[in-house]
Amino acid sequence: SQQGEEDPQALSIQEGENATMNCSYKTSINNLQWYRQNSGRGLVHLILIRSNEREKHSGRLRVTLDTSKKSSSLLITASRAADTASYFCATAHTGGFKTIFGAGTRLFVKA
Amino acid sequence: DTEVTQTPKHLVMGMTNKKSLKCEQHMGHRAMYWYKQKAKKPPELMFVYSYEKLSINESVPSRFSPECPNSSLLNLHLHALQPEDSALYLCASSLPRTGESYEQYFGPGTRLTVT
């Protein structure tokens, strides 16, 4: 089974609202990353949080990590229509190369 | 240059054909990856090369044959594929470091259809 499970599977919000996505994983990690994928295209790296960090910010993005619960959340504030995409968490194993992606959350932001 | 390029963008091939996918990066990354992604699913790791050596093969069928001729290029040779191999094939690269992963830079993918 996949390392990362995400919820919700799909999220539809109005422009200007906040969007929160959650990710859970099963084994110990060095870090957790979030990626965005626009429909049918390559993934874009958003943010990386290390296992000794609890929270990290980048622009309108806020990521939290709870290693005791093996979970992470991604918050996008003041969402825009351009944020419409699929969002994946990813964890790495086997010396950092074996990357496993969560199931993903499909976000739709209505203008 | 933070770009990973992939060619072709689209590929339609029959089950008896032989074709190759190509990936190129000029960021000096020494780790390169192939992923397979089916519709509405996450990318699944296929192969990882580190310093031009195959580091990880995720039990991929032998009809997929990777090759890393130099530090900038990654190929995926395809032969005798099945219709279920139709998917988006993504290439990525990153700085290599054992024990910790770095962010990966992805190409736009090759949309493969096997008829």
Short mmCIF file of C-alpha atoms in Angstrom, two decimals:
data_model
loop_
_atom_site.label_atom_id
_atom_site.label_comp_id
_atom_site.label_asym_id
_atom_site.label_seq_id
_atom_site.Cartn_x
_atom_site.Cartn_y
_atom_site.Cartn_z
CA SER A 1 0.00 0.00 0.00
CA GLN A 2 1.08 3.55 -0.47
CA GLN A 3 3.09 5.30 2.17
CA GLY A 4 1.07 8.47 2.05
CA GLU A 5 -2.67 8.67 2.26
CA GLU A 6 -4.30 12.01 1.72
CA ASP A 7 -7.63 13.51 2.51
CA PRO A 8 -9.82 14.84 1.25
CA GLN A 9 -9.60 13.19 -2.14
CA ALA A 10 -11.26 16.23 -3.68
CA LEU A 11 -11.93 19.73 -2.43
CA SER A 12 -13.96 22.50 -4.04
CA ILE A 13 -13.80 26.03 -2.61
CA GLN A 14 -14.43 29.63 -3.61
CA GLU A 15 -11.62 31.98 -4.51
CA GLY A 16 -10.31 33.72 -1.41
CA GLU A 17 -11.07 30.83 0.93
CA ASN A 18 -8.42 28.69 2.59
CA ALA A 19 -7.77 25.10 1.53
CA THR A 20 -6.43 22.45 3.89
CA MET A 21 -5.15 19.05 2.78
CA ASN A 22 -3.91 16.28 5.03
CA CYS A 23 -1.42 13.49 4.53
CA SER A 24 -0.62 10.46 6.66
CA TYR A 25 2.31 8.11 6.33
CA LYS A 26 3.36 4.83 7.86
CA THR A 27 7.11 4.60 8.40
CA SER A 28 9.74 6.96 9.78
CA ILE A 29 10.93 9.68 7.44
CA ASN A 30 13.72 12.19 7.09
CA ASN A 31 11.49 14.73 5.46
CA LEU A 32 8.14 15.16 3.76
CA GLN A 33 7.53 17.13 0.61
CA TRP A 34 4.48 18.58 -1.10
CA TYR A 35 4.08 18.82 -4.86
CA ARG A 36 1.49 20.36 -7.16
CA GLN A 37 0.43 18.94 -10.50
CA ASN A 38 -1.66 20.79 -13.03
CA SER A 39 -3.82 18.51 -15.16
CA GLY A 40 -1.74 15.99 -17.09
CA ARG A 41 1.55 17.81 -16.59
CA GLY A 42 4.72 17.46 -14.56
CA LEU A 43 4.88 17.97 -10.83
CA VAL A 44 6.18 21.13 -9.23
CA HIS A 45 7.89 21.06 -5.86
CA LEU A 46 6.19 23.32 -3.31
CA ILE A 47 7.84 22.84 0.05
CA LEU A 48 9.96 20.42 2.08
CA ILE A 49 9.69 20.00 5.84
CA ARG A 50 12.26 18.04 7.79
CA SER A 51 11.40 15.58 10.51
CA ASN A 52 12.74 17.90 13.22
CA GLU A 53 10.54 20.78 12.04
CA ARG A 54 6.94 21.28 13.10
CA GLU A 55 5.84 24.06 10.82
CA LYS A 56 7.08 25.80 7.72
CA HIS A 57 5.82 28.71 5.62
CA SER A 58 6.35 29.69 2.03
CA GLY A 59 4.27 32.55 0.67
CA ARG A 60 0.62 31.50 0.98
CA LEU A 61 1.60 27.96 1.94
CA ARG A 62 1.82 26.64 5.47
CA VAL A 63 2.90 23.08 6.16
CA THR A 64 2.79 21.31 9.50
CA LEU A 65 4.33 18.00 10.46
CA ASP A 66 3.41 15.81 13.42
CA THR A 67 5.84 12.90 13.53
CA SER A 68 4.10 11.37 16.55
CA LYS A 69 0.91 11.04 14.50
CA LYS A 70 2.78 10.48 11.25
CA SER A 71 0.78 13.19 9.55
CA SER A 72 1.22 16.46 7.73
CA SER A 73 -1.09 19.18 6.52
CA LEU A 74 -0.83 21.73 3.74
CA LEU A 75 -2.74 24.98 4.09
CA ILE A 76 -3.17 27.30 1.12
CA THR A 77 -4.45 30.70 2.24
CA ALA A 78 -6.46 33.15 0.13
CA SER A 79 -6.82 30.64 -2.69
CA ARG A 80 -6.89 31.67 -6.34
CA ALA A 81 -8.35 30.01 -9.41
CA ALA A 82 -4.76 29.32 -10.50
CA ASP A 83 -4.34 27.09 -7.44
CA THR A 84 -6.66 24.56 -9.08
CA ALA A 85 -4.52 21.41 -9.33
CA SER A 86 -3.77 18.09 -7.66
CA TYR A 87 -1.59 18.21 -4.55
CA PHE A 88 0.58 15.29 -3.45
CA CYS A 89 2.62 14.66 -0.36
CA ALA A 90 5.76 12.60 -0.84
CA THR A 91 8.08 10.76 1.52
CA ALA A 92 11.48 9.33 0.71
CA HIS A 93 13.15 6.08 1.79
CA THR A 94 16.11 3.87 0.96
CA GLY A 95 18.74 6.51 1.32
CA GLY A 96 16.49 9.25 0.07
CA PHE A 97 15.88 8.01 -3.45
CA LYS A 98 12.78 5.87 -3.14
CA THR A 99 10.03 8.46 -3.19
CA ILE A 100 6.46 7.44 -2.49
CA PHE A 101 3.62 9.77 -3.28
CA GLY A 102 0.33 9.96 -1.46
CA ALA A 103 -2.94 9.46 -3.28
CA GLY A 104 -3.34 13.21 -3.75
CA THR A 105 -6.01 15.83 -3.22
CA ARG A 106 -7.70 17.38 -6.22
CA LEU A 107 -8.37 21.03 -5.45
CA PHE A 108 -10.82 23.09 -7.48
CA VAL A 109 -10.97 26.83 -6.79
CA LYS A 110 -14.00 28.55 -8.24
CA ALA A 111 -13.60 32.15 -9.42
CA ASP B 1 18.37 26.46 -16.26
CA THR B 2 15.97 24.60 -13.97
CA GLU B 3 14.22 22.69 -16.70
CA VAL B 4 13.82 19.00 -17.35
CA THR B 5 12.82 18.25 -20.92
CA GLN B 6 11.13 15.13 -22.18
CA THR B 7 10.56 13.93 -25.72
CA PRO B 8 8.30 13.06 -27.31
CA LYS B 9 5.29 14.75 -25.69
CA HIS B 10 2.94 12.11 -27.05
CA LEU B 11 3.62 8.60 -28.34
CA VAL B 12 1.30 6.01 -29.81
CA MET B 13 2.80 2.60 -30.37
CA GLY B 14 1.69 -0.89 -31.20
CA MET B 15 2.43 -3.85 -28.99
CA THR B 16 5.18 -5.07 -31.32
CA ASN B 17 6.95 -1.72 -31.68
CA LYS B 18 10.20 -0.60 -30.11
CA LYS B 19 10.40 3.01 -29.04
CA SER B 20 12.37 5.17 -26.63
CA LEU B 21 11.54 8.04 -24.30
CA LYS B 22 14.17 10.66 -23.68
CA CYS B 23 14.81 12.95 -20.73
CA GLU B 24 17.44 15.67 -20.40
CA GLN B 25 18.53 18.08 -17.68
CA HIS B 26 21.40 20.54 -17.41
CA MET B 27 21.18 21.41 -13.73
CA GLY B 28 24.12 19.22 -12.75
CA HIS B 29 21.82 16.80 -10.96
CA ARG B 30 23.30 13.34 -10.54
CA ALA B 31 20.09 11.53 -9.58
CA MET B 32 17.47 10.86 -12.24
CA TYR B 33 14.14 9.10 -11.97
CA TRP B 34 11.44 7.49 -14.10
CA TYR B 35 7.85 7.46 -12.87
CA LYS B 36 4.67 6.03 -14.32
CA GLN B 37 1.38 7.79 -13.65
CA LYS B 38 -2.08 6.52 -14.50
CA ALA B 39 -5.03 8.87 -14.68
CA LYS B 40 -6.13 10.27 -11.29
CA LYS B 41 -3.40 8.30 -9.52
CA PRO B 42 -0.11 9.41 -7.96
CA PRO B 43 3.20 8.87 -9.75
CA GLU B 44 4.74 5.44 -9.11
CA LEU B 45 8.51 5.14 -9.02
CA MET B 46 10.01 2.86 -11.66
CA PHE B 47 13.77 3.46 -11.72
CA VAL B 48 16.37 5.66 -10.07
CA TYR B 49 19.87 6.37 -11.37
CA SER B 50 22.53 7.85 -9.15
CA TYR B 51 25.80 8.94 -10.76
CA GLU B 52 24.79 7.11 -13.93
CA LYS B 53 24.36 3.82 -12.10
CA LEU B 54 21.03 2.09 -11.62
CA SER B 55 20.21 2.50 -7.95
CA ILE B 56 16.60 1.37 -7.73
CA ASN B 57 14.47 -0.85 -9.95
CA GLU B 58 10.99 -1.19 -8.52
CA SER B 59 10.43 -4.66 -9.99
CA VAL B 60 9.55 -3.16 -13.34
CA PRO B 61 8.85 -5.65 -16.19
CA SER B 62 11.77 -6.16 -18.55
CA ARG B 63 9.81 -4.66 -21.44
CA PHE B 64 10.90 -1.36 -19.88
CA SER B 65 14.66 -0.87 -20.13
CA PRO B 66 16.28 2.26 -18.68
CA GLU B 67 19.57 3.72 -19.75
CA CYS B 68 21.65 6.61 -18.46
CA PRO B 69 24.31 7.33 -21.09
CA ASN B 70 25.67 10.39 -19.26
CA SER B 71 24.89 12.67 -16.35
CA SER B 72 22.43 14.78 -18.35
CA LEU B 73 20.50 12.14 -20.23
CA LEU B 74 18.06 9.42 -19.25
CA ASN B 75 16.33 7.11 -21.68
CA LEU B 76 13.55 4.58 -21.30
CA HIS B 77 13.48 1.92 -24.00
CA LEU B 78 10.13 0.31 -24.65
CA HIS B 79 9.52 -3.03 -26.29
CA ALA B 80 6.51 -5.35 -26.54
CA LEU B 81 4.35 -3.18 -24.32
CA GLN B 82 0.83 -4.01 -23.26
CA PRO B 83 -2.23 -1.73 -23.46
CA GLU B 84 -2.17 -1.43 -19.65
CA ASP B 85 1.22 0.28 -19.96
CA SER B 86 -0.56 3.31 -21.40
CA ALA B 87 0.14 6.15 -18.98
CA LEU B 88 1.97 9.42 -18.44
CA TYR B 89 5.71 8.74 -18.02
CA LEU B 90 7.48 11.34 -15.95
CA CYS B 91 11.17 11.97 -15.65
CA ALA B 92 12.67 13.82 -12.69
CA SER B 93 16.09 14.82 -11.42
CA SER B 94 17.55 15.91 -8.11
CA LEU B 95 20.75 16.39 -6.19
CA PRO B 96 21.83 13.02 -4.89
CA ARG B 97 22.51 12.58 -1.23
CA THR B 98 22.14 9.42 0.75
CA GLY B 99 20.01 9.56 3.82
CA GLU B 100 17.94 12.53 2.80
CA SER B 101 15.99 13.41 -0.27
CA TYR B 102 16.10 16.66 -2.12
CA GLU B 103 13.35 18.27 -4.12
CA GLN B 104 12.84 16.70 -7.49
CA TYR B 105 12.44 18.63 -10.70
CA PHE B 106 9.98 17.03 -13.06
CA GLY B 107 9.67 17.13 -16.80
CA PRO B 108 6.26 17.63 -18.46
CA GLY B 109 5.94 13.92 -19.20
CA THR B 110 5.35 11.73 -22.23
CA ARG B 111 1.78 10.61 -22.77
CA LEU B 112 2.09 7.00 -24.01
CA THR B 113 -0.73 5.09 -25.65
CA VAL B 114 -0.24 1.41 -26.48
CA THR B 115 -2.64 0.06 -29.09
#
